[in-house]
Coordinates of C-alpha atoms in Angstrom, one line a residue:
Chain A
X1 CA -45.6 46.0 26.1
X2 CA -41.9 46.7 26.2
X3 CA -42.2 50.3 27.3
X4 CA -40.2 51.4 30.4
X5 CA -42.3 51.6 33.6
X6 CA -39.5 52.5 36.1
X7 CA -40.7 54.5 39.0
X8 CA -44.4 53.5 38.6
X9 CA -46.3 50.6 40.1
X10 CA -45.5 48.4 37.2
X11 CA -41.7 48.9 37.8
X12 CA -42.0 47.2 41.2
X13 CA -41.4 43.4 41.3
X14 CA -45.1 42.6 42.1
X15 CA -46.3 45.0 39.3
X16 CA -43.8 43.6 36.8
X17 CA -44.9 40.1 37.5
X18 CA -48.5 41.1 37.0
X19 CA -47.7 42.9 33.8
X20 CA -45.6 40.1 32.4
X21 CA -48.3 37.5 33.3
X22 CA -50.9 39.7 31.5
X23 CA -48.9 40.0 28.5
X24 CA -48.2 36.3 28.4
X25 CA -51.9 35.6 28.8
X26 CA -52.7 38.0 26.0
X27 CA -50.3 36.4 23.6
X28 CA -51.4 32.9 24.5
X29 CA -55.1 33.7 24.0
X30 CA -54.2 35.3 20.7
X31 CA -52.2 32.4 19.6
X32 CA -54.9 29.8 20.6
X33 CA -57.5 31.9 18.9
X34 CA -55.4 32.0 15.7
X35 CA -55.0 28.2 15.9
X36 CA -58.8 27.8 15.7
X37 CA -58.8 30.2 12.6
X38 CA -55.9 28.4 11.0
X39 CA -57.3 24.9 11.5
X40 CA -60.6 25.9 9.9
X41 CA -58.7 27.6 7.0
X42 CA -56.6 24.5 6.6
X43 CA -59.6 22.3 6.2
X44 CA -61.4 24.8 3.9
X45 CA -58.4 25.3 1.6
X46 CA -57.7 21.6 1.4
X47 CA -61.3 20.9 0.6
X48 CA -61.5 23.7 -1.9
X49 CA -58.4 22.2 -3.8
X50 CA -60.1 18.8 -3.9
X51 CA -63.5 20.4 -5.0
X52 CA -65.2 19.3 -1.7
X53 CA -67.2 21.6 0.6
X54 CA -65.2 21.1 3.8
X55 CA -66.7 21.8 7.2
X56 CA -70.1 23.4 6.4
X57 CA -72.7 22.1 8.8
X58 CA -72.0 23.5 12.2
X59 CA -72.5 27.3 12.4
X60 CA -72.5 29.7 9.4
X61 CA -70.1 28.2 6.7
X62 CA -69.1 25.6 9.3
X63 CA -67.0 28.1 11.3
X64 CA -68.2 26.4 14.6
X65 CA -66.9 23.1 13.4
X66 CA -63.7 23.5 15.4
X67 CA -65.4 24.2 18.7
X68 CA -67.6 21.2 18.1
X69 CA -64.6 19.1 17.6
X70 CA -62.8 20.5 20.6
X71 CA -66.0 19.8 22.7
X72 CA -66.0 16.3 21.5
X73 CA -62.3 15.8 22.3
X74 CA -62.7 17.3 25.8
X75 CA -65.7 15.1 26.6
X76 CA -64.1 11.8 25.5
X77 CA -62.4 9.3 27.9
X78 CA -58.6 9.5 28.0
X79 CA -57.5 6.1 27.1
X80 CA -54.0 5.1 28.5
X81 CA -52.6 2.0 27.0
X82 CA -51.7 -1.0 29.3
X83 CA -48.1 -0.9 30.2
X84 CA -47.7 2.7 29.2
X85 CA -45.4 5.0 31.2
X86 CA -48.4 6.9 32.5
X87 CA -46.7 10.1 33.6
X88 CA -44.5 10.5 30.4
X89 CA -47.5 9.5 28.3
X90 CA -49.5 12.4 29.6
X91 CA -46.5 14.8 30.0
X92 CA -45.6 14.6 26.3
X93 CA -48.6 16.6 24.8
X94 CA -48.4 19.1 27.6
X95 CA -44.7 19.6 27.0
X96 CA -45.4 20.1 23.2
X97 CA -48.0 22.8 23.8
X98 CA -45.9 24.5 26.5
X99 CA -43.0 24.7 24.1
X100 CA -45.0 26.0 21.3
X101 CA -46.5 28.7 23.4
X102 CA -43.3 29.7 25.2
X103 CA -41.6 30.3 21.8
X104 CA -44.1 33.1 21.1
X105 CA -42.5 35.1 24.0
X106 CA -39.6 36.3 21.8
X107 CA -41.4 36.9 18.6
X108 CA -42.0 40.6 17.9
X109 CA -45.7 41.1 17.0
X110 CA -45.7 44.9 16.3
X111 CA -43.4 47.9 16.9
X112 CA -42.5 47.4 20.6
X113 CA -44.9 44.5 21.2
X114 CA -43.0 41.6 22.4
X115 CA -43.2 39.8 25.7
X116 CA -39.5 39.5 26.1
X117 CA -37.1 41.5 23.9
X118 CA -34.0 39.4 24.4
X119 CA -30.8 40.1 22.6
X120 CA -30.5 36.5 21.4
X121 CA -34.1 36.1 20.3
X122 CA -33.3 34.2 17.1
X123 CA -31.2 31.7 19.0
X124 CA -34.0 31.4 21.7
X125 CA -36.5 30.5 19.0
X126 CA -34.0 28.0 17.5
X127 CA -33.4 26.4 20.9
X128 CA -37.1 26.2 21.7
X129 CA -37.9 24.7 18.4
X130 CA -35.1 22.2 18.7
X131 CA -36.9 20.9 21.9
X132 CA -40.0 20.1 20.0
X133 CA -38.6 16.8 19.1
X134 CA -38.9 15.6 22.8
X135 CA -42.6 15.8 22.8
X136 CA -42.7 13.3 20.0
X137 CA -40.1 11.0 21.3
X138 CA -41.7 10.9 24.8
X139 CA -45.1 10.3 23.4
X140 CA -43.9 7.5 21.1
X141 CA -41.8 5.8 23.7
X142 CA -44.3 6.1 26.6
X143 CA -47.1 4.5 24.5
X144 CA -45.3 1.1 24.9
X145 CA -46.3 0.0 21.4
X146 CA -44.5 -0.6 18.1
X147 CA -46.2 1.8 15.7
X148 CA -45.9 4.9 17.9
X149 CA -42.3 4.1 18.6
X150 CA -41.3 3.6 15.0
X151 CA -43.3 6.8 14.1
X152 CA -41.5 8.8 16.9
X153 CA -38.1 7.5 15.7
X154 CA -38.8 8.4 12.1
X155 CA -40.2 11.9 13.1
X156 CA -37.2 12.6 15.5
X157 CA -34.6 11.7 12.8
X158 CA -36.5 13.9 10.3
X159 CA -36.7 16.9 12.7
X160 CA -33.1 16.6 13.7
X161 CA -31.9 16.5 10.0
X162 CA -33.9 19.5 9.0
X163 CA -32.9 21.5 12.1
X164 CA -29.3 21.6 10.7
X165 CA -30.3 23.4 7.4
X166 CA -32.8 25.7 9.4
X167 CA -29.8 26.5 11.6
X168 CA -27.6 27.6 8.7
X169 CA -30.3 29.5 7.0
X170 CA -30.8 31.4 10.2
X171 CA -27.1 32.1 10.4
X172 CA -27.2 33.8 7.0
X173 CA -29.9 36.1 8.2
X174 CA -28.0 36.8 11.4
X175 CA -24.8 37.6 9.5
X176 CA -26.7 39.7 7.0
X177 CA -28.6 41.7 9.7
X178 CA -25.7 41.8 12.1
X179 CA -27.9 41.1 15.0
X180 CA -29.6 38.3 16.9
X181 CA -32.4 40.5 18.2
X182 CA -35.6 39.9 16.4
X183 CA -36.8 43.5 16.9
X184 CA -33.5 44.8 15.4
X185 CA -33.9 42.4 12.5
X186 CA -37.3 43.6 11.8
X187 CA -36.5 47.3 12.3
X188 CA -33.6 47.1 9.7
X189 CA -36.1 46.0 7.1
X190 CA -38.1 49.2 7.2
X191 CA -39.0 51.2 4.1
X192 CA -39.7 49.7 0.7
X193 CA -40.1 45.9 0.3
X194 CA -36.6 45.7 -1.4
X195 CA -35.2 46.3 2.1
X196 CA -36.5 42.9 3.2
X197 CA -33.9 40.3 3.9
X198 CA -35.2 38.0 1.1
X199 CA -34.0 40.7 -1.3
X200 CA -30.6 41.2 0.4
X201 CA -31.9 43.4 3.2
X202 CA -30.3 46.8 2.7
X203 CA -31.8 48.4 -0.4
X204 CA -30.2 48.4 -3.9
X205 CA -26.6 48.0 -2.6
X206 CA -27.3 44.6 -1.2
X207 CA -29.5 43.5 -4.1
X208 CA -27.0 40.9 -5.4
X209 CA -27.5 39.0 -2.1
X210 CA -31.0 38.4 -3.3
X211 CA -29.5 35.6 -5.5
X212 CA -28.6 34.0 -2.2
X213 CA -31.4 35.0 0.1
X214 CA -34.3 33.9 -2.1
X215 CA -33.1 30.4 -2.3
X216 CA -32.5 30.5 1.4
X217 CA -36.0 31.6 2.1
X218 CA -37.3 28.7 0.0
X219 CA -35.1 26.3 1.9
X220 CA -36.3 27.7 5.2
X221 CA -39.9 27.3 4.0
X222 CA -39.5 23.7 2.9
X223 CA -37.4 22.9 6.1
X224 CA -40.2 24.3 8.1
X225 CA -42.7 22.1 6.5
X226 CA -40.4 19.1 7.4
X227 CA -39.8 20.5 11.0
X228 CA -43.6 20.7 11.7
X229 CA -44.2 17.3 10.1
X230 CA -46.6 18.9 7.6
X231 CA -47.3 17.2 4.2
X232 CA -45.4 16.4 2.0
X233 CA -43.1 15.5 4.9
X234 CA -45.8 14.0 7.2
X235 CA -43.9 10.8 7.4
X236 CA -44.3 10.5 11.2
X237 CA -48.0 10.2 10.9
X238 CA -48.2 8.5 7.4
X239 CA -51.6 7.0 7.8
X240 CA -51.0 4.4 5.1
X241 CA -48.0 2.8 6.8
X242 CA -47.9 3.9 10.4
X243 CA -51.6 4.5 11.1
X244 CA -50.8 7.8 12.8
X245 CA -47.2 7.5 14.0
X246 CA -46.3 8.7 17.5
X247 CA -49.9 9.7 18.3
X248 CA -51.6 6.5 17.5
X249 CA -52.3 5.6 21.1
X250 CA -53.5 9.1 22.0
X251 CA -57.2 10.0 22.4
X252 CA -59.3 12.8 23.8
X253 CA -57.6 15.8 25.3
X254 CA -53.9 14.6 25.0
X255 CA -54.5 14.2 21.3
X256 CA -56.1 17.6 21.1
X257 CA -53.0 19.0 22.9
X258 CA -50.7 17.3 20.3
X259 CA -52.8 18.7 17.5
X260 CA -52.7 22.3 19.1
X261 CA -49.0 22.1 19.6
X262 CA -48.5 21.2 15.9
X263 CA -50.6 24.1 14.7
X264 CA -49.0 26.5 17.2
X265 CA -45.7 25.5 15.7
X266 CA -46.9 26.0 12.2
X267 CA -48.1 29.5 12.9
X268 CA -44.9 30.2 14.7
X269 CA -42.7 29.2 11.7
X270 CA -44.9 31.2 9.4
X271 CA -44.2 34.2 11.7
X272 CA -40.5 33.3 11.8
X273 CA -40.3 33.2 8.0
X274 CA -42.0 36.6 8.1
X275 CA -39.7 38.2 10.7
X276 CA -36.5 36.8 9.1
X277 CA -37.1 37.3 5.4
X278 CA -40.3 39.3 4.8
X279 CA -40.0 42.4 7.1
X280 CA -42.0 41.1 10.0
X281 CA -44.5 43.9 10.9
X282 CA -43.2 46.3 8.4
X283 CA -45.4 47.4 5.6
X284 CA -44.0 46.9 2.1
X285 CA -43.8 50.6 1.6
X286 CA -42.3 53.5 3.7
X287 CA -44.7 54.6 6.5
X288 CA -43.6 58.1 7.6
X289 CA -47.2 59.0 8.3
X290 CA -47.2 56.6 11.3
X291 CA -45.3 59.3 13.4
X292 CA -48.6 61.3 13.6
X293 CA -50.6 58.3 14.7
X294 CA -51.2 57.3 18.3
X295 CA -48.5 54.7 19.3
X296 CA -51.1 52.0 19.9
X297 CA -52.7 52.7 16.6
X298 CA -49.3 52.4 14.8
X299 CA -48.6 49.2 16.6
X300 CA -52.0 47.8 15.4
X301 CA -51.1 48.9 11.9
X302 CA -47.8 46.8 12.3
X303 CA -49.8 43.9 13.8
X304 CA -52.2 43.9 10.8
X305 CA -49.3 43.5 8.3
X306 CA -47.8 40.8 10.4
X307 CA -51.0 38.8 10.7
X308 CA -51.5 39.4 6.9
X309 CA -48.0 38.0 6.1
X310 CA -48.4 35.0 8.5
X311 CA -51.8 34.4 6.7
X312 CA -50.1 34.3 3.4
X313 CA -47.5 31.8 4.4
X314 CA -50.2 29.7 6.1
X315 CA -52.0 29.7 2.9
X316 CA -48.8 28.4 1.2
X317 CA -48.5 25.7 3.8
X318 CA -52.1 24.6 3.3
X319 CA -51.6 24.6 -0.6
X320 CA -48.5 22.5 -0.3
X321 CA -50.5 20.0 1.8
X322 CA -53.2 19.9 -0.9
X323 CA -51.1 19.7 -4.0
X324 CA -47.8 17.9 -3.3
X325 CA -47.6 14.1 -2.8
X326 CA -45.8 12.6 0.2
X327 CA -42.1 12.1 0.1
X328 CA -40.5 8.7 0.5
X329 CA -38.3 8.5 3.6
X330 CA -35.0 8.1 1.7
X331 CA -35.9 11.1 -0.6
X332 CA -36.6 13.2 2.4
X333 CA -33.2 12.3 4.0
X334 CA -31.5 13.1 0.7
X335 CA -33.2 16.4 0.3
X336 CA -32.2 17.4 3.8
X337 CA -28.6 16.2 4.0
X338 CA -27.4 16.2 0.3
X339 CA -29.2 19.3 -1.1
X340 CA -30.2 21.7 1.6
X341 CA -27.2 21.3 3.9
X342 CA -24.5 22.0 1.3
X343 CA -26.5 24.8 -0.2
X344 CA -27.0 26.6 3.0
X345 CA -23.4 26.0 4.0
X346 CA -22.3 27.7 0.8
X347 CA -24.8 30.5 1.4
X348 CA -23.4 31.1 4.8
X349 CA -19.9 31.6 3.3
X350 CA -21.3 33.8 0.4
X351 CA -23.1 36.0 2.9
X352 CA -20.2 36.3 5.2
X353 CA -17.8 37.2 2.4
X354 CA -20.4 39.8 1.1
X355 CA -20.5 41.4 4.6
X356 CA -16.7 41.6 4.8
X357 CA -15.8 42.5 1.2
X358 CA -19.1 43.8 -0.1
X359 CA -20.1 47.5 -0.3
X360 CA -21.7 47.3 3.2
X361 CA -18.7 45.7 4.8
Chain B
X1 CA -33.4 41.9 43.4
X2 CA -35.9 39.7 45.2
X3 CA -37.3 38.2 42.0
X4 CA -33.8 37.2 40.9
X5 CA -33.1 35.5 44.2
X6 CA -36.4 33.6 44.0
X7 CA -35.5 32.6 40.5
X8 CA -32.0 31.6 41.5
X9 CA -33.2 29.4 44.4
X10 CA -35.9 27.7 42.2
X11 CA -33.5 27.0 39.4
X12 CA -30.6 25.9 41.6
X13 CA -32.9 23.5 43.5
X14 CA -34.3 22.2 40.2
X15 CA -30.7 21.5 38.9
X16 CA -29.7 19.7 42.0
X17 CA -32.9 17.8 42.3
X18 CA -32.8 16.8 38.6
X19 CA -29.2 15.8 38.9
X20 CA -29.9 13.6 41.9
X21 CA -32.8 12.0 40.2
X22 CA -30.7 11.3 37.1
X23 CA -28.6 8.8 39.1
X24 CA -31.4 7.5 41.3
X25 CA -34.1 6.9 38.6
X26 CA -34.7 3.2 37.9
X27 CA -35.6 3.7 34.3
X28 CA -32.8 4.9 32.1
X29 CA -35.2 6.8 29.9
X30 CA -36.4 8.7 33.0
X31 CA -32.6 9.3 33.8
X32 CA -32.0 11.0 30.4
X33 CA -35.2 13.1 30.8
X34 CA -34.1 14.3 34.3
X35 CA -30.7 15.0 32.6
X36 CA -32.5 17.2 30.1
X37 CA -34.3 19.0 32.9
X38 CA -30.9 19.6 34.7
X39 CA -29.5 21.1 31.5
X40 CA -32.5 23.2 31.2
X41 CA -32.3 24.6 34.7
X42 CA -28.6 25.3 34.3
X43 CA -29.4 27.3 31.2
X44 CA -31.8 29.2 33.4
X45 CA -28.9 29.9 35.8
X46 CA -26.8 31.2 32.9
X47 CA -29.6 33.6 31.9
X48 CA -29.6 34.9 35.5
X49 CA -25.9 35.5 35.4
X50 CA -26.5 37.6 32.2
X51 CA -24.9 35.1 29.9
X52 CA -27.9 34.5 27.6
X53 CA -25.8 33.5 24.7
X54 CA -24.2 30.7 26.6
X55 CA -27.7 29.6 27.9
X56 CA -29.1 29.3 24.5
X57 CA -26.1 27.5 23.1
X58 CA -26.4 25.1 26.1
X59 CA -30.0 24.3 25.2
X60 CA -29.4 24.0 21.4
X61 CA -26.2 21.9 21.7
X62 CA -26.8 19.7 24.7
X63 CA -30.6 19.4 25.0
X64 CA -31.4 19.8 21.3
X65 CA -28.7 17.5 19.9
X66 CA -26.7 15.5 22.4
X67 CA -29.5 14.6 24.7
X68 CA -31.6 13.5 21.7
X69 CA -29.0 11.0 20.7
X70 CA -28.7 9.8 24.3
X71 CA -32.4 9.2 24.4
X72 CA -32.3 7.4 21.1
X73 CA -29.5 5.1 22.3
X74 CA -31.1 4.4 25.7
X75 CA -34.5 3.7 24.2
X76 CA -33.1 1.3 21.6
X77 CA -30.8 -0.6 24.0
X78 CA -32.3 -3.0 26.4
X79 CA -30.4 -2.0 29.4
X80 CA -30.6 -4.5 32.4
X81 CA -30.1 -2.3 35.3
X82 CA -30.0 -5.1 37.9
X83 CA -27.0 -6.5 36.0
X84 CA -25.4 -3.2 36.1
X85 CA -26.0 -2.8 39.8
X86 CA -24.5 -6.3 40.6
X87 CA -20.9 -5.0 40.8
X88 CA -21.9 -2.0 43.0
X89 CA -19.8 -3.0 46.1
X90 CA -16.8 -3.9 43.9
X91 CA -16.7 -0.5 42.2
X92 CA -17.6 1.4 45.4
X93 CA -13.9 2.2 46.5
X94 CA -13.0 3.6 43.2
X95 CA -16.1 5.7 43.0
X96 CA -15.7 6.9 46.5
X97 CA -12.1 8.1 45.7
X98 CA -13.3 10.0 42.6
X99 CA -16.2 11.5 44.5
X100 CA -13.9 12.6 47.3
X101 CA -11.5 14.3 44.9
X102 CA -14.4 16.0 43.1
X103 CA -15.9 17.2 46.5
X104 CA -12.5 18.6 47.8
X105 CA -12.0 20.4 44.5
X106 CA -15.4 22.0 44.5
X107 CA -15.2 23.0 48.1
X108 CA -11.7 24.5 47.5
X109 CA -12.9 26.5 44.6
X110 CA -16.2 27.7 46.4
X111 CA -14.2 28.8 49.4
X112 CA -11.9 30.7 47.2
X113 CA -14.7 32.4 45.4
X114 CA -16.4 33.2 48.7
X115 CA -13.2 34.8 50.1
X116 CA -12.4 37.0 47.2
X117 CA -15.5 37.1 45.0
X118 CA -16.0 35.4 41.6
X119 CA -14.9 38.3 39.4
X120 CA -12.1 39.7 41.6
X121 CA -8.9 40.1 39.6
X122 CA -10.7 39.5 36.3
X123 CA -10.6 42.4 33.8
X124 CA -13.5 42.8 31.4
X125 CA -12.3 41.7 28.0
X126 CA -14.7 44.0 26.1
X127 CA -16.5 47.2 26.9
X128 CA -19.7 46.4 28.7
X129 CA -21.7 48.1 26.0
X130 CA -21.5 45.2 23.7
X131 CA -23.8 42.2 24.1
X132 CA -22.2 39.1 25.4
X133 CA -22.7 37.2 22.2
X134 CA -20.6 40.0 20.4
X135 CA -18.1 39.9 23.3
X136 CA -17.6 36.1 22.9
X137 CA -17.3 36.4 19.2
X138 CA -14.7 39.2 19.4
X139 CA -12.5 37.1 21.6
X140 CA -13.2 33.7 19.9
X141 CA -12.3 34.9 16.4
X142 CA -9.3 37.0 17.4
X143 CA -7.3 35.8 20.4
X144 CA -8.4 32.2 20.3
X145 CA -8.8 31.7 16.6
X146 CA -6.2 28.8 16.5
X147 CA -7.9 26.9 19.3
X148 CA -11.2 27.6 17.5
X149 CA -9.9 26.1 14.3
X150 CA -8.2 23.2 16.1
X151 CA -11.6 22.3 17.8
X152 CA -13.3 22.4 14.4
X153 CA -10.6 20.1 13.0
X154 CA -11.1 17.6 15.9
X155 CA -14.8 17.6 15.2
X156 CA -14.2 17.1 11.5
X157 CA -11.9 14.3 12.1
X158 CA -14.3 12.6 14.4
X159 CA -17.1 13.1 11.8
X160 CA -15.0 11.6 9.0
X161 CA -14.0 8.7 11.3
X162 CA -17.7 7.9 12.0
X163 CA -18.4 8.0 8.3
X164 CA -15.5 5.8 7.4
X165 CA -16.4 3.3 10.2
X166 CA -20.1 2.9 9.0
X167 CA -19.8 3.4 5.3
X168 CA -19.7 0.2 3.3
X169 CA -20.1 -0.3 -0.4
X170 CA -22.2 -3.3 -1.2
X171 CA -22.0 -4.7 -4.6
X172 CA -25.3 -5.4 -6.4
X173 CA -27.4 -2.8 -4.6
X174 CA -29.8 -0.9 -6.9
X175 CA -29.8 2.7 -6.0
X176 CA -32.1 5.5 -7.2
X177 CA -30.3 8.1 -9.2
X178 CA -32.6 11.2 -9.3
X179 CA -30.5 13.0 -11.9
X180 CA -30.8 9.9 -14.3
X181 CA -34.5 9.9 -13.7
X182 CA -35.2 13.5 -14.4
X183 CA -32.9 13.4 -17.4
X184 CA -34.8 10.6 -19.0
X185 CA -36.9 11.6 -22.1
X186 CA -40.0 9.8 -23.4
X187 CA -37.9 8.5 -26.3
X188 CA -35.6 6.7 -24.1
X189 CA -38.1 5.5 -21.6
X190 CA -40.8 4.0 -23.8
X191 CA -41.5 2.4 -27.1
X192 CA -44.8 2.8 -29.0
X193 CA -45.9 -0.3 -30.8
X194 CA -48.7 -0.6 -33.2
X195 CA -50.4 -3.9 -32.5
X196 CA -52.4 -5.5 -35.4
X197 CA -55.8 -6.8 -34.6
X198 CA -56.0 -10.5 -33.9
X199 CA -52.2 -11.0 -33.7
X200 CA -51.3 -9.8 -30.3
X201 CA -47.8 -8.9 -29.3
X202 CA -45.0 -11.1 -30.4
X203 CA -41.4 -10.8 -29.2

């Protein structure tokens, strides 16, 4: 992916379309497969913390449980509530999954492996993730029922609130890296792990910035929990008050799509944390030996690190779900608006000042 | 290039179609959703023009923030459209005048553009080697820094105005103070009492 094919068949409009479609298919299949892995891991980790066994009946160690669940969802009847806005009701989950998958187009998976290497990649991801709220509002409104509507409103307010702090955290990384291109941001974090943006991104000279960037990465992590409606911020589907929030009227395949969209977004945000703060596909040590490897092998080496890091952050997501109790709604809003927003605003100013007056200015 | 032409016609048709549906849809929520579709297609047109930064900002600001508020308001309000349409014939002359002015302006602009080309006479502000995000930044923070600051001030004033209008201090409301809660020690928060058997607690 990404290599120049000018002059060959792949450079012609037809070839280009075919090539891009193939890349999109490859990434989409990869993401969907990782959703299965991640869902299984989520349930196993959750069960492990609670000293349960988790899924353990279907297949070896319960690994086929997810496929059994998917089959069950697909075979059930789609129930559309009376008086629901049928089109929007069915479009909402499709919209959620489409957005989740389209965001992956700009995420660099390995050296040179990205479907679309756009200059404003960070902004693209931010724009796409800010659209995620529509799936929830549409689903909640179209259900024509109180609980989904309340759940949708709560969830939308929550996502809009945390988007603000996520935006400012992203600005700190953009200012630090001096680029909005995700490939450039990752490439700049090459070498030892102290070049990663979480430690100031730029070796020993920028190390004082670690004091700002470590809190920023924590804020980004917590905000992405809120953004994906994960526990402890799963107020939109708080089962004790709202039954299941915006998706209470959903059954069968549409519910499955909502579920999938949610997990695609979770993996995406794990990937975004990795790319922005923890070096993306870079190994935590210098890799001069990669020059002698075949390009594909070197890319696979990068991909392995990327997957490893995503796996680590997903493990953190799952552990938070297992050990942290749910927030109350006013506490959630206080954390977003009164703690994260001012902190990230100050951080933007500090990083900008460092870039202008600091040693790298 | 052929692909770009195809993409342009699809996006342009989508923009116009969605715009038309915004004003013809019976359900206001559908109108807002079509408005979002129109924004989205317009962002696509920006990308085709090579202005990817503007496209993303359009999506982030208009679709991600403004339209969400629109949707909130429209969903919460019980808009009676038949009542709104009642005065249609009364407002028709005013609407027609405004529409005519807009059409004349747009035709004049497009004729002008068609005759001498959109970029004729315009000089590039920055060398073409920089990305357009960088080019916008260079112009915005140097030549237009006062306008930029003024826009920021206006938004700040609007924000403060909204807070002043909606903030009210009610007396007698018990609020949670998280600082007080975390600063509480066991000594301040509880009292250990030795209760003698058969006497119970007396106070």
